[in-house]
CSV table of C-alpha atoms in Angstrom, one decimal:
chain,number,residue,atom,x,y,z
A,12,ASP,CA,0.0,0.0,0.0
A,13,ALA,CA,1.2,3.5,-1.0
A,14,GLY,CA,4.7,2.2,-1.6
A,15,ILE,CA,5.3,1.0,2.0
A,16,THR,CA,7.2,-2.3,2.4
A,17,GLN,CA,7.9,-3.9,5.7
A,18,SER,CA,10.4,-6.7,6.1
A,19,PRO,CA,10.4,-9.3,7.3
A,20,ARG,CA,6.7,-10.1,7.3
A,21,HIS,CA,7.2,-12.8,10.0
A,22,LYS,CA,10.0,-13.4,12.5
A,23,VAL,CA,10.6,-15.7,15.4
A,24,THR,CA,13.5,-14.8,17.7
A,25,GLU,CA,14.9,-15.8,21.0
A,26,THR,CA,14.7,-13.7,24.2
A,27,GLY,CA,17.7,-11.5,24.6
A,28,THR,CA,18.7,-11.2,20.9
A,29,PRO,CA,18.6,-7.9,19.0
A,30,VAL,CA,16.1,-7.7,16.2
A,31,THR,CA,15.7,-5.0,13.5
A,32,LEU,CA,12.7,-4.4,11.5
A,33,ARG,CA,12.7,-2.4,8.3
A,34,CYS,CA,10.2,0.0,6.7
A,35,HIS,CA,10.8,1.2,3.2
A,36,GLN,CA,8.8,3.8,1.4
A,37,THR,CA,9.0,4.8,-2.2
A,38,GLU,CA,7.2,8.2,-2.1
A,39,ASN,CA,9.6,10.4,-0.3
A,40,HIS,CA,7.4,11.3,2.6
A,41,ARG,CA,8.9,13.2,5.5
A,42,TYR,CA,7.0,11.6,8.3
A,43,MET,CA,7.3,7.9,9.2
A,44,TYR,CA,6.0,6.0,12.3
A,45,TRP,CA,6.3,2.6,14.0
A,46,TYR,CA,3.3,1.2,15.9
A,47,ARG,CA,2.7,-2.1,17.7
A,48,GLN,CA,-0.7,-3.7,17.8
A,49,ASP,CA,-1.8,-5.9,20.7
A,50,PRO,CA,-5.2,-7.3,21.6
A,51,GLY,CA,-7.1,-4.9,23.9
A,52,HIS,CA,-4.7,-2.0,23.2
A,53,GLY,CA,-5.3,-1.0,19.6
A,54,LEU,CA,-2.2,0.4,18.0
A,55,ARG,CA,0.3,2.3,20.1
A,56,LEU,CA,3.0,4.6,18.9
A,57,ILE,CA,6.6,3.4,19.5
A,58,HIS,CA,8.7,6.0,17.7
A,59,TYR,CA,8.3,8.4,14.8
A,60,SER,CA,10.6,10.3,12.5
A,61,TYR,CA,10.1,13.8,11.0
A,62,GLY,CA,13.2,13.7,8.7
A,63,VAL,CA,16.5,12.1,8.2
A,64,LYS,CA,18.2,11.6,11.5
A,65,ASP,CA,15.2,13.3,13.3
A,66,THR,CA,13.3,11.0,15.6
A,67,ASP,CA,11.1,11.2,18.6
A,68,LYS,CA,9.6,8.8,21.2
A,69,GLY,CA,6.1,7.6,21.3
A,70,GLU,CA,4.1,6.2,24.3
A,71,VAL,CA,5.7,2.8,24.3
A,72,SER,CA,9.3,3.5,23.4
A,73,ASP,CA,11.1,1.6,26.2
A,74,GLY,CA,13.3,-1.2,24.8
A,75,TYR,CA,13.1,0.1,21.3
A,76,SER,CA,15.4,2.3,19.2
A,77,VAL,CA,15.0,3.7,15.7
A,78,SER,CA,17.2,5.1,13.0
A,79,ARG,CA,16.6,7.0,9.8
A,80,SER,CA,19.7,7.5,7.7
A,81,LYS,CA,17.8,7.8,4.4
A,82,THR,CA,14.4,9.4,3.7
A,83,GLU,CA,13.1,6.1,2.4
A,84,ASP,CA,14.1,3.8,5.3
A,85,PHE,CA,13.0,3.7,8.9
A,86,LEU,CA,14.5,1.0,11.0
A,87,LEU,CA,13.1,-0.3,14.4
A,88,THR,CA,15.5,-2.1,16.7
A,89,LEU,CA,14.6,-4.2,19.7
A,90,GLU,CA,17.8,-4.0,21.5
A,91,SER,CA,17.3,-7.2,23.6
A,92,ALA,CA,14.0,-8.9,22.7
A,93,THR,CA,11.6,-9.9,25.5
A,94,SER,CA,8.4,-11.9,25.4
A,95,SER,CA,6.5,-8.8,26.1
A,96,GLN,CA,7.6,-7.5,22.7
A,97,THR,CA,5.8,-10.3,20.8
A,98,SER,CA,3.4,-8.3,18.7
A,99,VAL,CA,2.4,-7.1,15.3
A,100,TYR,CA,4.5,-4.1,14.2
A,101,PHE,CA,3.2,-1.6,11.7
A,102,CYS,CA,5.0,1.1,9.9
A,103,ALA,CA,3.1,4.2,8.6
A,104,ILE,CA,3.8,7.3,6.6
A,105,ARG,CA,1.9,10.6,6.8
A,106,ARG,CA,1.0,12.6,3.8
A,107,THR,CA,1.1,16.3,4.3
A,108,GLY,CA,-1.3,18.5,2.3
A,109,ASP,CA,-3.8,15.7,2.2
A,110,SER,CA,-7.4,16.9,1.6
A,111,LEU,CA,-8.6,14.8,4.5
A,112,GLY,CA,-6.2,16.6,6.9
A,113,TYR,CA,-3.7,14.0,8.1
A,114,GLY,CA,-3.4,11.1,5.8
A,115,TYR,CA,-1.7,8.2,7.5
A,116,THR,CA,-1.1,5.1,5.4
A,117,PHE,CA,0.0,1.8,7.0
A,118,GLY,CA,2.2,-1.0,5.8
A,119,SER,CA,1.1,-4.7,6.0
A,120,GLY,CA,2.8,-5.4,9.3
A,121,THR,CA,5.5,-7.6,10.7
A,122,ARG,CA,4.5,-10.3,13.1
A,123,LEU,CA,7.2,-10.8,15.7
A,124,THR,CA,7.3,-13.7,18.1
A,125,VAL,CA,9.9,-13.8,20.9
A,126,VAL,CA,10.3,-17.2,22.5
B,26,GLN,CA,-4.3,5.4,30.2
B,27,GLN,CA,-6.4,5.1,27.1
B,28,GLN,CA,-7.0,8.5,25.7
B,29,VAL,CA,-9.6,7.3,23.2
B,30,LYS,CA,-12.1,4.9,24.6
B,31,GLN,CA,-13.9,2.6,22.2
B,32,SER,CA,-17.0,0.4,22.6
B,33,PRO,CA,-18.1,-2.2,22.0
B,34,GLN,CA,-15.2,-4.6,21.9
B,35,SER,CA,-17.1,-6.8,19.5
B,36,LEU,CA,-20.3,-6.6,17.5
B,37,ILE,CA,-22.5,-9.0,15.5
B,38,VAL,CA,-25.0,-7.5,13.1
B,39,GLN,CA,-27.3,-9.1,10.6
B,40,LYS,CA,-26.9,-8.3,7.0
B,41,GLY,CA,-28.7,-5.1,6.1
B,42,GLY,CA,-28.7,-3.9,9.7
B,43,ILE,CA,-27.0,-0.8,11.2
B,44,SER,CA,-23.6,-1.2,12.9
B,45,ILE,CA,-22.8,1.5,15.5
B,46,ILE,CA,-19.4,1.9,17.2
B,47,ASN,CA,-18.8,4.6,19.8
B,48,CYS,CA,-15.8,6.5,20.9
B,49,ALA,CA,-15.1,9.0,23.6
B,50,TYR,CA,-12.0,11.3,24.3
B,51,GLU,CA,-10.8,13.6,26.9
B,52,ASN,CA,-8.1,15.6,25.3
B,53,THR,CA,-9.6,18.8,23.8
B,54,ALA,CA,-6.4,19.3,21.8
B,55,PHE,CA,-7.5,16.6,19.4
B,56,ASP,CA,-8.4,18.2,16.1
B,57,TYR,CA,-9.0,15.4,13.6
B,58,PHE,CA,-10.9,12.1,14.1
B,59,PRO,CA,-10.4,9.4,11.6
B,60,TRP,CA,-11.8,5.9,11.5
B,61,TYR,CA,-9.7,2.9,10.3
B,62,GLN,CA,-10.8,-0.5,8.9
B,63,GLN,CA,-8.6,-3.4,9.2
B,64,PHE,CA,-8.9,-6.9,7.6
B,65,PRO,CA,-6.9,-9.9,9.0
B,66,GLY,CA,-3.3,-9.8,7.9
B,67,LYS,CA,-3.5,-6.2,6.6
B,68,GLY,CA,-2.6,-2.8,8.0
B,69,PRO,CA,-5.4,-0.4,9.0
B,70,ALA,CA,-6.8,1.6,6.1
B,71,LEU,CA,-8.4,5.0,6.5
B,72,LEU,CA,-12.2,4.8,6.1
B,73,ILE,CA,-13.6,8.2,6.9
B,74,ALA,CA,-12.6,11.2,9.0
B,75,ILE,CA,-14.1,14.3,10.5
B,76,ARG,CA,-12.9,17.6,12.1
B,77,PRO,CA,-14.5,18.9,15.3
B,78,ASP,CA,-16.2,21.8,13.6
B,79,VAL,CA,-18.5,19.5,11.7
B,80,SER,CA,-21.3,17.4,13.4
B,81,GLU,CA,-21.7,14.7,10.8
B,82,LYS,CA,-20.0,13.4,7.8
B,83,LYS,CA,-21.3,10.8,5.4
B,84,GLU,CA,-19.5,8.8,2.7
B,85,GLY,CA,-21.7,6.2,1.1
B,86,ARG,CA,-22.9,3.8,3.8
B,87,PHE,CA,-20.5,5.2,6.5
B,88,THR,CA,-21.4,8.1,8.7
B,89,ILE,CA,-19.5,9.7,11.5
B,90,SER,CA,-21.6,11.6,14.1
B,91,PHE,CA,-19.6,14.1,16.2
B,92,ASN,CA,-20.6,15.6,19.5
B,93,LYS,CA,-18.0,18.1,20.5
B,94,SER,CA,-19.6,19.1,23.9
B,95,ALA,CA,-19.9,15.5,24.9
B,96,LYS,CA,-16.4,14.7,23.5
B,97,GLN,CA,-17.9,11.7,21.7
B,98,PHE,CA,-18.0,10.4,18.2
B,99,SER,CA,-19.5,7.4,16.5
B,100,LEU,CA,-19.4,5.4,13.3
B,101,HIS,CA,-22.6,4.2,11.7
B,102,ILE,CA,-22.5,1.6,9.0
B,103,MET,CA,-25.8,1.5,7.2
B,104,ASP,CA,-27.0,-1.7,5.3
B,105,SER,CA,-24.2,-3.6,6.7
B,106,GLN,CA,-22.7,-6.3,4.5
B,107,PRO,CA,-20.7,-9.5,5.1
B,108,GLY,CA,-17.8,-7.7,3.4
B,109,ASP,CA,-17.8,-5.1,6.2
B,110,SER,CA,-16.7,-7.8,8.6
B,111,ALA,CA,-13.4,-6.4,9.9
B,112,THR,CA,-11.9,-4.6,12.9
B,113,TYR,CA,-12.7,-0.9,13.2
B,114,PHE,CA,-10.6,1.6,15.1
B,115,CYS,CA,-11.4,5.1,16.0
B,116,ALA,CA,-8.5,7.5,16.4
B,117,ALA,CA,-7.7,11.1,17.2
B,118,VAL,CA,-4.9,13.3,16.0
B,119,THR,CA,-3.1,16.2,17.7
B,120,GLY,CA,0.4,17.7,17.7
B,121,GLY,CA,0.0,19.2,14.3
B,122,GLY,CA,-0.7,15.7,12.9
B,123,ASN,CA,2.2,14.0,14.6
B,124,LYS,CA,0.3,12.0,17.2
B,125,LEU,CA,-2.3,9.6,16.0
B,126,THR,CA,-3.9,7.9,19.0
B,127,PHE,CA,-6.1,4.8,18.5
B,128,GLY,CA,-9.0,3.4,20.4
B,129,THR,CA,-8.9,-0.4,21.3
B,130,GLY,CA,-10.8,-1.6,18.3
B,131,THR,CA,-14.2,-3.2,17.6
B,132,GLN,CA,-14.4,-6.5,15.9
B,133,LEU,CA,-17.5,-6.4,13.6
B,134,LYS,CA,-19.1,-9.5,12.2
B,135,VAL,CA,-21.9,-9.2,9.7
B,136,GLU,CA,-24.0,-12.4,9.5
B,137,LEU,CA,-26.1,-13.5,6.5
């Protein structure tokens, strides 16, 4: 959707290992976001970026870091994966100047299982 | 602390019926209220959205009703169809568009 590719789509990893998820966009949008989706919580913002090397924390940022060295790529790293980080992770971009106001478009998600 | 409260958690509606999902918020800084539809294995997709200076917005079978004084808004799906079976999220935006806060979601099933 809207040129957003998340990789990998599925991953199983062991507790304590570092994990990096990648979000790639092809439309040169300035704003990119990482959310996690858990039952009973909806989607919660982890980190977001408003430009190359410009990032900020969301509401559930503990245990996560991000990097954005190029406009098109936004990486999410779990520094030392824990079982509580088992979740579905979504990347999103935000269009500016959208007629609806704030047009967020989401990728298809990465299902991460920490065992 | 859930800034956007959504109910019900799940909903079963007969084909042709009206589906109603309700949301409430506390933060008066929210200035944009979108609804998202999500099918299994997919990311949320924008369905319809409203700004707080409007009390109602209709797009096809989908209508948002907005009550600014009560800080509540709802999604109405008229003539519900089996293809509408999905999870629906209300959301609210603030911070100049940088903070999109979701409700907890409603799983809708439309039965034949």
